[in-house]
Structure formats: C-alpha cells, structure tokens
Short mmCIF file of N, CA and C in Angstrom, two decimals:
data_model
loop_
_atom_site.label_atom_id
_atom_site.label_comp_id
_atom_site.label_asym_id
_atom_site.label_seq_id
_atom_site.Cartn_x
_atom_site.Cartn_y
_atom_site.Cartn_z
N MET A 5 381.54 14.88 -74.85
CA MET A 5 380.37 14.11 -74.53
C MET A 5 379.54 14.76 -74.14
N ASP A 6 378.26 14.79 -73.99
CA ASP A 6 377.06 15.64 -73.19
C ASP A 6 376.71 14.33 -71.75
N PRO A 7 376.51 14.42 -70.77
CA PRO A 7 376.63 13.49 -69.40
C PRO A 7 375.39 12.80 -69.41
N ASN A 8 374.05 13.88 -70.12
CA ASN A 8 372.77 13.00 -70.08
C ASN A 8 372.87 11.81 -71.36
N ARG A 9 373.90 13.04 -72.78
CA ARG A 9 373.77 11.45 -73.81
C ARG A 9 374.41 10.28 -73.17
N SER A 10 375.24 10.19 -72.74
CA SER A 10 376.30 9.28 -71.97
C SER A 10 375.51 8.51 -70.96
N TRP A 11 375.17 9.09 -70.44
CA TRP A 11 373.90 7.92 -69.08
C TRP A 11 372.67 7.55 -70.28
N HIS A 12 372.17 7.95 -71.26
CA HIS A 12 371.41 7.47 -72.28
C HIS A 12 372.04 6.15 -72.78
N ALA A 13 373.38 6.23 -73.65
CA ALA A 13 374.34 5.28 -74.01
C ALA A 13 374.59 4.08 -73.16
N PHE A 14 374.95 4.51 -71.47
CA PHE A 14 375.42 3.57 -71.09
C PHE A 14 373.63 2.33 -70.05
N LYS A 15 372.70 3.43 -70.20
CA LYS A 15 371.47 2.90 -69.89
C LYS A 15 370.55 1.82 -71.19
N ARG A 16 370.98 2.27 -72.68
CA ARG A 16 371.00 1.02 -73.38
C ARG A 16 372.29 0.00 -73.35
N GLY A 17 372.94 0.43 -73.54
CA GLY A 17 374.07 -0.88 -73.36
C GLY A 17 373.77 -1.97 -72.30
N PHE A 18 373.84 -1.40 -71.08
CA PHE A 18 372.67 -1.96 -70.03
C PHE A 18 372.17 -3.23 -70.27
N SER A 19 370.71 -2.50 -70.96
CA SER A 19 369.91 -2.98 -71.20
C SER A 19 370.10 -4.41 -72.63
N LEU A 20 370.64 -3.67 -73.52
CA LEU A 20 371.29 -5.07 -74.31
C LEU A 20 372.48 -6.35 -73.45
N PHE A 21 373.11 -5.82 -72.41
CA PHE A 21 373.47 -6.40 -71.93
C PHE A 21 372.56 -7.91 -71.29
N LEU A 22 371.51 -7.14 -70.51
CA LEU A 22 370.85 -8.04 -69.88
C LEU A 22 370.37 -8.83 -70.61
N LEU A 23 369.46 -8.58 -71.94
CA LEU A 23 368.51 -8.48 -73.00
C LEU A 23 369.73 -9.96 -73.41
N GLY A 24 371.43 -9.95 -74.16
CA GLY A 24 372.13 -10.96 -74.09
C GLY A 24 372.55 -11.88 -72.99
N ALA A 25 372.13 -11.63 -71.89
CA ALA A 25 372.70 -12.74 -70.64
C ALA A 25 371.26 -13.73 -70.80
N LEU A 26 370.01 -12.64 -70.42
CA LEU A 26 368.84 -13.37 -70.68
C LEU A 26 368.69 -14.77 -71.60
N LEU A 27 368.74 -13.93 -73.17
CA LEU A 27 368.54 -14.83 -74.05
C LEU A 27 370.15 -16.13 -73.79
N ILE A 28 371.01 -16.27 -73.74
CA ILE A 28 372.27 -17.16 -73.60
C ILE A 28 371.00 -18.03 -72.34
N LEU A 29 370.62 -17.50 -70.93
CA LEU A 29 370.12 -18.42 -70.30
C LEU A 29 368.97 -19.31 -70.30
N ALA A 30 367.95 -18.94 -71.29
CA ALA A 30 367.16 -19.41 -72.08
C ALA A 30 367.61 -20.73 -73.07
N GLY A 31 368.44 -19.58 -74.08
CA GLY A 31 369.57 -20.63 -74.67
C GLY A 31 370.15 -22.63 -73.40
N ALA A 32 370.10 -22.31 -72.64
CA ALA A 32 370.95 -22.95 -71.91
C ALA A 32 369.87 -24.45 -71.44
N ALA A 33 368.42 -23.68 -70.72
CA ALA A 33 367.49 -24.26 -70.94
C ALA A 33 366.53 -25.17 -71.97
N TYR A 34 366.53 -23.86 -73.15
CA TYR A 34 365.49 -24.49 -73.95
C TYR A 34 366.20 -24.97 -75.38
N ALA A 35 366.91 -24.21 -75.96
CA ALA A 35 367.35 -24.24 -77.59
C ALA A 35 368.60 -23.78 -77.53
N PRO A 36 369.95 -24.48 -77.81
CA PRO A 36 371.27 -23.81 -78.14
C PRO A 36 371.16 -22.94 -78.71
N LEU A 37 370.49 -22.71 -79.75
CA LEU A 37 370.85 -22.03 -80.78
C LEU A 37 370.63 -20.23 -80.24
N ILE A 38 369.75 -20.62 -79.28
CA ILE A 38 369.37 -18.51 -78.98
C ILE A 38 370.91 -18.16 -78.19
N GLN A 39 371.48 -19.15 -78.00
CA GLN A 39 372.26 -18.89 -77.05
C GLN A 39 373.78 -17.72 -78.46
N ILE A 40 373.58 -18.22 -79.54
CA ILE A 40 374.44 -17.46 -80.32
C ILE A 40 374.28 -15.83 -80.78
N PRO A 41 372.89 -15.10 -80.75
CA PRO A 41 372.21 -14.15 -80.79
C PRO A 41 372.94 -13.66 -79.24
N GLY A 42 372.91 -14.61 -78.28
CA GLY A 42 373.23 -13.82 -76.90
C GLY A 42 373.99 -13.38 -76.49
N LEU A 43 375.01 -14.14 -77.17
CA LEU A 43 376.65 -13.49 -77.57
C LEU A 43 376.32 -12.29 -77.94
N LEU A 44 376.10 -12.23 -78.82
CA LEU A 44 376.84 -11.41 -79.96
C LEU A 44 375.94 -9.81 -79.17
N LEU A 45 374.55 -10.01 -79.06
CA LEU A 45 374.12 -9.34 -77.88
C LEU A 45 374.60 -8.52 -76.72
N LEU A 46 375.02 -9.57 -75.48
CA LEU A 46 376.13 -9.20 -75.06
C LEU A 46 376.99 -8.30 -74.72
N ALA A 47 378.06 -8.91 -75.87
CA ALA A 47 379.27 -7.70 -76.43
C ALA A 47 379.07 -6.45 -76.63
N VAL A 48 377.84 -6.26 -77.64
CA VAL A 48 377.08 -5.26 -78.57
C VAL A 48 376.80 -4.41 -77.25
N GLY A 49 376.13 -4.79 -75.96
CA GLY A 49 375.94 -3.97 -74.97
C GLY A 49 377.09 -3.89 -74.33
N ILE A 50 377.87 -4.58 -73.99
CA ILE A 50 379.01 -3.89 -73.08
C ILE A 50 380.25 -2.79 -73.93
N LEU A 51 380.08 -3.04 -75.34
CA LEU A 51 380.54 -2.04 -75.67
C LEU A 51 379.95 -0.87 -75.79
N TYR A 52 378.87 -0.91 -75.81
CA TYR A 52 377.76 0.57 -75.96
C TYR A 52 377.63 1.29 -74.43
N ALA A 53 377.49 0.17 -73.80
CA ALA A 53 377.46 0.12 -72.12
C ALA A 53 378.76 0.93 -71.61
N ALA A 54 380.16 1.04 -72.51
CA ALA A 54 381.46 0.80 -71.54
C ALA A 54 381.90 2.45 -72.40
N LYS A 55 380.80 3.02 -73.78
CA LYS A 55 381.35 4.08 -74.29
C LYS A 55 380.81 5.40 -73.12
N GLY A 56 379.51 4.67 -73.01
CA GLY A 56 378.56 5.66 -72.12
C GLY A 56 379.26 5.66 -70.50
N TYR A 57 379.92 5.13 -70.18
CA TYR A 57 380.35 4.94 -69.17
C TYR A 57 382.03 5.82 -69.01
N LEU A 58 382.20 6.02 -70.27
CA LEU A 58 383.69 6.50 -69.92
C LEU A 58 383.39 8.39 -70.42
N GLY A 59 382.51 8.21 -71.01
CA GLY A 59 381.95 9.59 -71.57
C GLY A 59 381.39 10.24 -70.23
N LEU A 60 380.63 9.64 -68.95
CA LEU A 60 380.32 9.90 -67.74
C LEU A 60 381.74 10.48 -67.01
N LEU A 61 382.80 9.26 -67.32
CA LEU A 61 383.45 9.27 -66.23
C LEU A 61 384.71 10.58 -66.85
N ALA A 62 384.45 10.84 -67.66
CA ALA A 62 385.19 12.14 -68.53
C ALA A 62 385.06 13.33 -68.35
N ASN A 63 383.37 13.26 -67.74
CA ASN A 63 382.51 14.45 -67.58
C ASN A 63 383.08 14.68 -65.45
N ARG A 64 382.80 13.74 -65.04
CA ARG A 64 383.26 14.16 -63.97
C ARG A 64 384.51 14.41 -63.77
N MET A 65 385.70 13.64 -64.42
CA MET A 65 387.23 13.68 -64.34
C MET A 65 387.03 15.04 -64.38
N THR A 66 386.69 15.73 -65.72
CA THR A 66 387.15 17.31 -66.26
C THR A 66 386.08 18.43 -65.19
N ALA A 67 385.17 17.85 -64.69
CA ALA A 67 384.46 18.73 -63.62
C ALA A 67 385.60 18.99 -62.01
N SER A 68 385.74 17.26 -61.59
CA SER A 68 386.35 17.80 -60.50
C SER A 68 387.82 18.19 -60.26
N PHE A 69 388.33 18.14 -61.85
CA PHE A 69 389.83 18.78 -61.92
C PHE A 69 389.28 20.33 -62.15
N LYS A 70 388.94 21.41 -62.31
CA LYS A 70 388.53 22.30 -62.88
C LYS A 70 389.32 23.48 -61.55
N PRO A 71 390.26 23.92 -61.55
CA PRO A 71 390.44 25.21 -60.41
C PRO A 71 388.78 25.79 -59.54
N PRO A 72 389.44 26.31 -58.57
CA PRO A 72 387.56 27.09 -58.20
C PRO A 72 387.72 28.39 -58.37
N ALA A 73 386.94 28.88 -58.74
CA ALA A 73 387.40 30.53 -59.24
C ALA A 73 388.07 31.36 -58.00
N SER A 74 388.82 32.07 -58.53
CA SER A 74 389.00 33.03 -57.48
C SER A 74 388.06 34.14 -57.30
N GLY A 75 388.62 34.21 -55.88
CA GLY A 75 387.69 35.74 -55.39
C GLY A 75 388.41 36.69 -55.92
N PHE A 76 389.19 37.10 -56.92
CA PHE A 76 390.08 38.43 -57.58
C PHE A 76 389.71 38.21 -58.81
N ASP A 77 389.19 37.32 -58.80
CA ASP A 77 388.73 37.50 -60.40
C ASP A 77 387.15 38.15 -60.31
N LYS A 78 386.51 39.66 -60.76
CA LYS A 78 385.40 39.68 -60.71
C LYS A 78 384.74 39.57 -61.78
N ASP A 79 385.32 39.35 -63.18
CA ASP A 79 384.68 38.62 -64.49
C ASP A 79 384.35 37.27 -64.11
N LYS A 80 384.27 36.93 -63.35
CA LYS A 80 383.83 35.52 -63.39
C LYS A 80 382.68 35.26 -62.74
#
C-alpha cells in the first residue's frame, strides 16, 4: 500500500475515533442516546486507523529490511 494512502487512512480513522469519543462524552453529560452512534464511530475509527497504521508499518518494515546496494553492482 502507498504510504501516503496509509497516512490519510490513519488520519481519517483517528478523526472518526475522536468524533466518537466526543459523542460519548457529550452523551454522558446531556443525552445518553448519543452514546450509541459514538460507540459505532469509535469502533469504525479504530478499525480504519488500524488499517492505515498497518500499511505504514508494512512500508517501513519492507524499507528497513532491504539490503543495501552493493558497490559491485554497477547496474543499480
């Protein structure tokens, strides 16, 4: 996966997570029925952010385990 797409997916998921957390807090103070959509947004945000995070992690791991270019390879 492209690192930029993974980063955007992580940011969107984190934003959904924060929105869900705010709805849960607002529901605790004002209307308890607001907490149900907050929990759903929280769960979707966690899954979406995890997908982006795993994409970023996979990209970093593949980049760090590549062997360095040899000085004997002239075509690289």
